[in-house]
Amino acid sequence: MKLGHVLACGALLTATLGTDDAAAAGPAVQSACYGTGVESTLGSAHTLASAAAGRLNGLAALSSSQRASAWSSGPERRWFGDYSNLRFNNVRNRMNDIASALNDWRLDVHCRWDKSYFGNASPGIRRITLGSAWKTASSGNADKPQTFVHEAAHIRGATLGGEARGKYGVADALKRAQKYPGVAVRTAENLGYYAVCRSPSWTGKGGCP
């Protein structure tokens, strides 16, 4: 689905186009974001999250033993620790929610280049705000698309987890998965890096292991 290039916020878009047309337009991107690659990166993040959700949905069709084997030999163990049915269902449900959130016409993307962070979002509020760290990061940095997946996870209820103690980045996400897998499956950093770094286009690049 093509991302809408609109000036209006989601509410105005809905009032102007109507619900069906607004849904077709996709998320609303604030004009301050234009020219910085926000729209294309958002589209890439949605594609990556959808592919991750597709893999997990495919694993759901396997027997429990087959699913456990695929998890252990695949990227899931790296980002979420040892397999359990509870962890699998948690990650699968969250990734499907994230993919849906990133293509929701009610999602607003704002850019506050005066803020120092990569991104910000709150549970239940369909808004992602990008900061200067996102803008100045190179296009080859995995944190560019990861930020969108990460913030969409927060919108859909993912906790801060280790992030509350400043534990950001690939290294801390990997440690969290092995030491605290029950936390990792609920942490936006792990969900974000899983969606991006499992992709062949990012594996071994831009900070991905």
Coordinates of N, CA, C and O in Angstrom, one line a residue, residues 85-179:
N85 N 6.2 -22.0 24.2 CA 5.0 -21.6 23.5 C 4.5 -20.2 23.9 O 4.0 -19.4 23.0
L86 N 4.7 -19.9 25.1 CA 4.3 -18.5 25.6 C 5.1 -17.4 24.9 O 4.5 -16.4 24.5
R87 N 6.4 -17.6 24.8 CA 7.2 -16.6 24.2 C 6.9 -16.5 22.7 O 6.8 -15.4 22.1
F88 N 6.7 -17.7 22.1 CA 6.4 -17.6 20.7 C 5.1 -16.9 20.4 O 5.0 -16.0 19.5
N89 N 4.1 -17.2 21.2 CA 2.8 -16.5 21.0 C 2.9 -15.0 21.3 O 2.2 -14.2 20.6
N90 N 3.7 -14.7 22.3 CA 3.9 -13.3 22.6 C 4.5 -12.5 21.5 O 4.0 -11.4 21.1
V91 N 5.6 -13.0 20.9 CA 6.3 -12.3 19.8 C 5.4 -12.3 18.6 O 5.4 -11.3 17.9
R92 N 4.8 -13.4 18.3 CA 3.9 -13.4 17.1 C 2.8 -12.4 17.2 O 2.6 -11.6 16.2
N93 N 2.1 -12.4 18.3 CA 1.0 -11.4 18.4 C 1.5 -10.0 18.3 O 0.9 -9.1 17.7
R94 N 2.6 -9.7 19.0 CA 3.2 -8.3 19.0 C 3.6 -7.9 17.6 O 3.4 -6.8 17.1
M95 N 4.3 -8.8 16.8 CA 4.8 -8.5 15.5 C 3.6 -8.3 14.5 O 3.7 -7.4 13.7
N96 N 2.6 -9.0 14.6 CA 1.4 -8.7 13.8 C 0.8 -7.4 14.1 O 0.3 -6.7 13.3
D97 N 0.7 -7.1 15.4 CA 0.2 -5.8 15.8 C 1.1 -4.6 15.3 O 0.6 -3.6 14.9
I98 N 2.4 -4.8 15.4 CA 3.3 -3.8 14.9 C 3.1 -3.6 13.4 O 3.1 -2.4 12.9
A99 N 3.1 -4.6 12.6 CA 2.9 -4.5 11.2 C 1.6 -3.8 10.8 O 1.6 -2.9 10.0
S100 N 0.6 -4.1 11.6 CA -0.7 -3.4 11.4 C -0.6 -1.9 11.7 O -1.1 -1.0 11.0
A101 N 0.1 -1.6 12.8 CA 0.2 -0.2 13.3 C 1.0 0.7 12.3 O 0.7 1.8 12.1
L102 N 2.0 0.1 11.6 CA 2.8 0.8 10.7 C 2.1 1.2 9.4 O 2.6 1.9 8.6
N103 N 1.0 0.5 9.2 CA 0.2 0.8 7.9 C -1.2 1.4 8.2 O -2.0 1.4 7.4
D104 N -1.4 1.8 9.4 CA -2.7 2.3 9.9 C -2.8 3.8 9.4 O -2.0 4.6 9.7
W105 N -3.9 4.1 8.8 CA -4.2 5.4 8.3 C -4.3 6.4 9.4 O -4.2 7.6 9.2
R106 N -4.6 5.9 10.6 CA -4.7 6.8 11.8 C -3.3 7.1 12.4 O -3.3 8.0 13.3
L107 N -2.3 6.5 11.9 CA -0.9 6.8 12.4 C -0.4 8.2 11.9 O -0.5 8.4 10.7
D108 N 0.0 9.0 12.8 CA 0.6 10.3 12.4 C 2.1 10.2 12.7 O 2.5 9.7 13.8
V109 N 3.0 10.6 11.8 CA 4.4 10.7 12.0 C 4.8 12.2 12.0 O 4.6 12.9 11.1
H110 N 5.3 12.6 13.1 CA 5.8 14.0 13.4 C 7.3 14.0 13.5 O 7.9 13.0 13.8
C111 N 7.9 15.1 13.1 CA 9.3 15.3 13.2 C 9.7 16.5 14.0 O 9.2 17.6 13.7
R112 N 10.4 16.3 15.1 CA 10.8 17.4 16.0 C 12.3 17.4 16.0 O 12.9 16.7 16.9
W113 N 12.9 18.1 15.1 CA 14.3 18.0 14.9 C 15.1 18.7 16.1 O 16.3 18.6 16.2
D114 N 14.3 19.4 16.9 CA 14.9 20.1 18.1 C 15.1 19.1 19.2 O 15.7 19.4 20.3
K115 N 14.5 17.9 19.1 CA 14.7 16.9 20.1 C 15.8 16.0 19.8 O 16.1 15.6 18.6
S116 N 16.5 15.5 20.8 CA 17.8 14.7 20.6 C 17.6 13.2 20.3 O 18.5 12.6 19.9
Y117 N 16.4 12.7 20.6 CA 16.2 11.3 20.5 C 16.0 10.8 19.1 O 15.9 11.6 18.2
F118 N 16.0 9.4 19.0 CA 15.7 8.8 17.7 C 14.2 8.9 17.4 O 13.7 9.4 16.4
G119 N 13.4 8.5 18.4 CA 12.0 8.5 18.3 C 11.3 8.4 19.6 O 11.9 8.1 20.6
N120 N 10.0 8.7 19.6 CA 9.2 8.6 20.8 C 7.7 8.3 20.4 O 7.2 8.7 19.4
A121 N 7.1 7.5 21.3 CA 5.7 7.1 21.1 C 5.2 6.6 22.4 O 6.0 6.2 23.3
S122 N 3.9 6.6 22.6 CA 3.2 6.2 23.8 C 2.2 5.2 23.6 O 1.5 5.2 22.5
P123 N 1.9 4.3 24.5 CA 0.9 3.2 24.3 C -0.5 3.8 24.0 O -0.9 4.8 24.6
G124 N -1.1 3.3 23.0 CA -2.4 3.6 22.6 C -2.6 4.9 21.8 O -3.7 5.3 21.4
I125 N -1.5 5.7 21.7 CA -1.6 6.9 20.9 C -0.9 6.7 19.6 O 0.3 6.4 19.5
R126 N -1.6 6.9 18.5 CA -1.1 6.5 17.2 C -0.3 7.7 16.6 O -0.6 8.4 15.6
R127 N 0.9 7.9 17.2 CA 1.8 9.0 16.8 C 3.2 8.5 17.1 O 3.5 8.1 18.1
I128 N 4.0 8.7 16.1 CA 5.5 8.5 16.2 C 6.1 9.8 16.0 O 5.9 10.5 14.9
T129 N 7.0 10.3 16.9 CA 7.7 11.5 16.7 C 9.2 11.2 16.6 O 9.8 10.5 17.5
L130 N 9.8 11.7 15.5 CA 11.2 11.5 15.3 C 12.0 12.7 15.7 O 11.5 13.8 15.7
G131 N 13.2 12.4 16.2 CA 14.1 13.5 16.7 C 15.4 13.6 15.8 O 15.6 12.9 14.8
S132 N 16.3 14.4 16.3 CA 17.5 14.7 15.5 C 18.4 13.5 15.3 O 19.1 13.4 14.3
A133 N 18.5 12.6 16.3 CA 19.3 11.5 16.2 C 18.9 10.6 15.0 O 19.7 10.0 14.3
W134 N 17.6 10.5 14.8 CA 17.1 9.8 13.6 C 17.5 10.5 12.3 O 18.0 9.9 11.4
K135 N 17.3 11.8 12.3 CA 17.6 12.6 11.1 C 19.1 12.5 10.7 O 19.4 12.4 9.5
T136 N 20.0 12.6 11.7 CA 21.4 12.6 11.4 C 22.1 11.3 11.2 O 23.2 11.2 10.7
A137 N 21.4 10.2 11.5 CA 21.9 8.9 11.3 C 22.0 8.6 9.8 O 21.2 9.1 9.0
S138 N 23.0 7.8 9.4 CA 23.2 7.5 8.0 C 22.1 6.6 7.5 O 21.5 5.9 8.3
S139 N 21.8 6.7 6.3 CA 20.7 5.8 5.7 C 21.1 4.3 5.8 O 20.2 3.5 5.7
G140 N 22.4 4.0 6.0 CA 22.8 2.6 6.2 C 22.8 2.1 7.6 O 23.2 1.0 7.9
N141 N 22.2 3.0 8.5 CA 22.1 2.6 9.9 C 20.8 1.8 10.1 O 19.7 2.3 9.8
A142 N 20.9 0.6 10.7 CA 19.7 -0.2 10.9 C 18.7 0.5 11.8 O 17.5 0.1 11.8
D143 N 19.2 1.4 12.7 CA 18.3 2.1 13.6 C 17.3 3.0 12.9 O 16.3 3.4 13.5
K144 N 17.5 3.3 11.6 CA 16.6 4.2 10.9 C 15.2 3.4 10.8 O 14.2 3.9 11.3
P145 N 15.2 2.2 10.1 CA 13.9 1.5 10.1 C 13.5 0.9 11.5 O 12.3 0.8 11.8
Q146 N 14.5 0.5 12.3 CA 14.2 -0.1 13.5 C 13.5 0.9 14.4 O 12.6 0.5 15.2
T147 N 13.7 2.2 14.3 CA 13.0 3.2 15.1 C 11.5 3.1 14.9 O 10.7 3.1 15.9
F148 N 11.1 2.9 13.7 CA 9.6 2.8 13.4 C 9.0 1.6 14.0 O 7.9 1.6 14.6
V149 N 9.7 0.4 13.9 CA 9.2 -0.8 14.5 C 9.2 -0.7 16.0 O 8.2 -1.1 16.6
H150 N 10.2 -0.2 16.5 CA 10.4 0.0 18.0 C 9.2 0.9 18.5 O 8.5 0.5 19.5
E151 N 9.0 2.0 17.9 CA 7.9 2.9 18.4 C 6.5 2.4 18.1 O 5.6 2.6 19.0
A152 N 6.3 1.6 17.1 CA 5.1 1.0 16.8 C 4.8 -0.1 17.9 O 3.7 -0.3 18.3
A153 N 5.9 -0.7 18.4 CA 5.7 -1.7 19.5 C 5.2 -1.0 20.7 O 4.4 -1.5 21.5
H154 N 5.8 0.2 21.0 CA 5.3 1.0 22.2 C 3.8 1.4 22.0 O 3.0 1.3 23.0
I155 N 3.4 1.8 20.8 CA 2.0 2.2 20.5 C 1.1 1.0 20.9 O 0.0 1.2 21.5
R156 N 1.6 -0.2 20.5 CA 0.8 -1.4 20.8 C 1.1 -2.1 22.1 O 0.7 -3.2 22.3
G157 N 1.7 -1.3 23.0 CA 1.8 -1.8 24.4 C 3.1 -2.4 24.9 O 3.1 -2.8 26.1
A158 N 4.1 -2.5 24.0 CA 5.4 -3.0 24.5 C 6.0 -2.2 25.6 O 5.9 -1.0 25.6
T159 N 6.5 -2.8 26.6 CA 7.1 -2.1 27.8 C 8.4 -1.6 27.5 O 9.1 -1.9 26.5
L160 N 8.9 -0.7 28.4 CA 10.3 -0.2 28.2 C 11.3 -1.3 28.5 O 12.4 -1.3 28.0
G161 N 11.0 -2.2 29.4 CA 11.9 -3.3 29.8 C 13.3 -2.7 30.2 O 13.3 -1.7 31.0
G162 N 14.4 -3.2 29.6 CA 15.7 -2.7 30.0 C 16.0 -1.3 29.5 O 16.9 -0.7 29.9
E163 N 15.1 -0.8 28.6 CA 15.3 0.5 28.0 C 15.2 1.6 29.1 O 15.8 2.6 29.1
A164 N 14.4 1.3 30.2 CA 14.2 2.2 31.2 C 15.5 2.5 32.0 O 15.7 3.5 32.6
R165 N 16.5 1.6 31.8 CA 17.8 1.8 32.5 C 18.8 2.2 31.4 O 20.0 2.0 31.6
G166 N 18.4 2.7 30.3 CA 19.3 3.2 29.3 C 19.9 2.0 28.5 O 21.0 2.2 27.8
K167 N 19.3 0.8 28.5 CA 19.9 -0.3 27.8 C 19.4 -0.4 26.3 O 18.5 -1.2 26.0
Y168 N 19.9 0.5 25.5 CA 19.5 0.6 24.1 C 20.6 -0.1 23.3 O 21.8 -0.2 23.7
G169 N 20.3 -0.4 22.1 CA 21.3 -0.9 21.1 C 21.3 -2.4 21.0 O 20.7 -3.2 21.8
V170 N 22.0 -2.9 19.9 CA 22.0 -4.3 19.6 C 22.7 -5.1 20.7 O 22.1 -6.2 21.1
A171 N 23.8 -4.7 21.2 CA 24.5 -5.5 22.3 C 23.6 -5.7 23.5 O 23.5 -6.9 24.0
D172 N 22.9 -4.7 24.0 CA 22.1 -4.9 25.1 C 20.8 -5.7 24.8 O 20.4 -6.5 25.7
A173 N 20.3 -5.6 23.6 CA 19.2 -6.4 23.2 C 19.6 -7.9 23.2 O 18.8 -8.8 23.6
L174 N 20.8 -8.2 22.7 CA 21.2 -9.6 22.6 C 21.4 -10.1 24.0 O 21.1 -11.3 24.3
K175 N 22.0 -9.3 24.9 CA 22.2 -9.8 26.3 C 20.9 -10.0 27.0 O 20.7 -11.0 27.7
R176 N 19.9 -9.1 26.7 CA 18.6 -9.2 27.4 C 17.9 -10.5 27.0 O 17.3 -11.2 27.8
A177 N 18.1 -10.9 25.7 CA 17.4 -12.1 25.2 C 17.9 -13.3 25.9 O 17.1 -14.3 26.2
Q178 N 19.2 -13.4 26.2 CA 19.8 -14.6 26.8 C 19.6 -14.6 28.4 O 19.4 -15.6 29.0
K179 N 19.7 -13.4 29.0 CA 19.5 -13.3 30.4 C 18.1 -13.2 30.9 O 17.7 -13.7 32.0

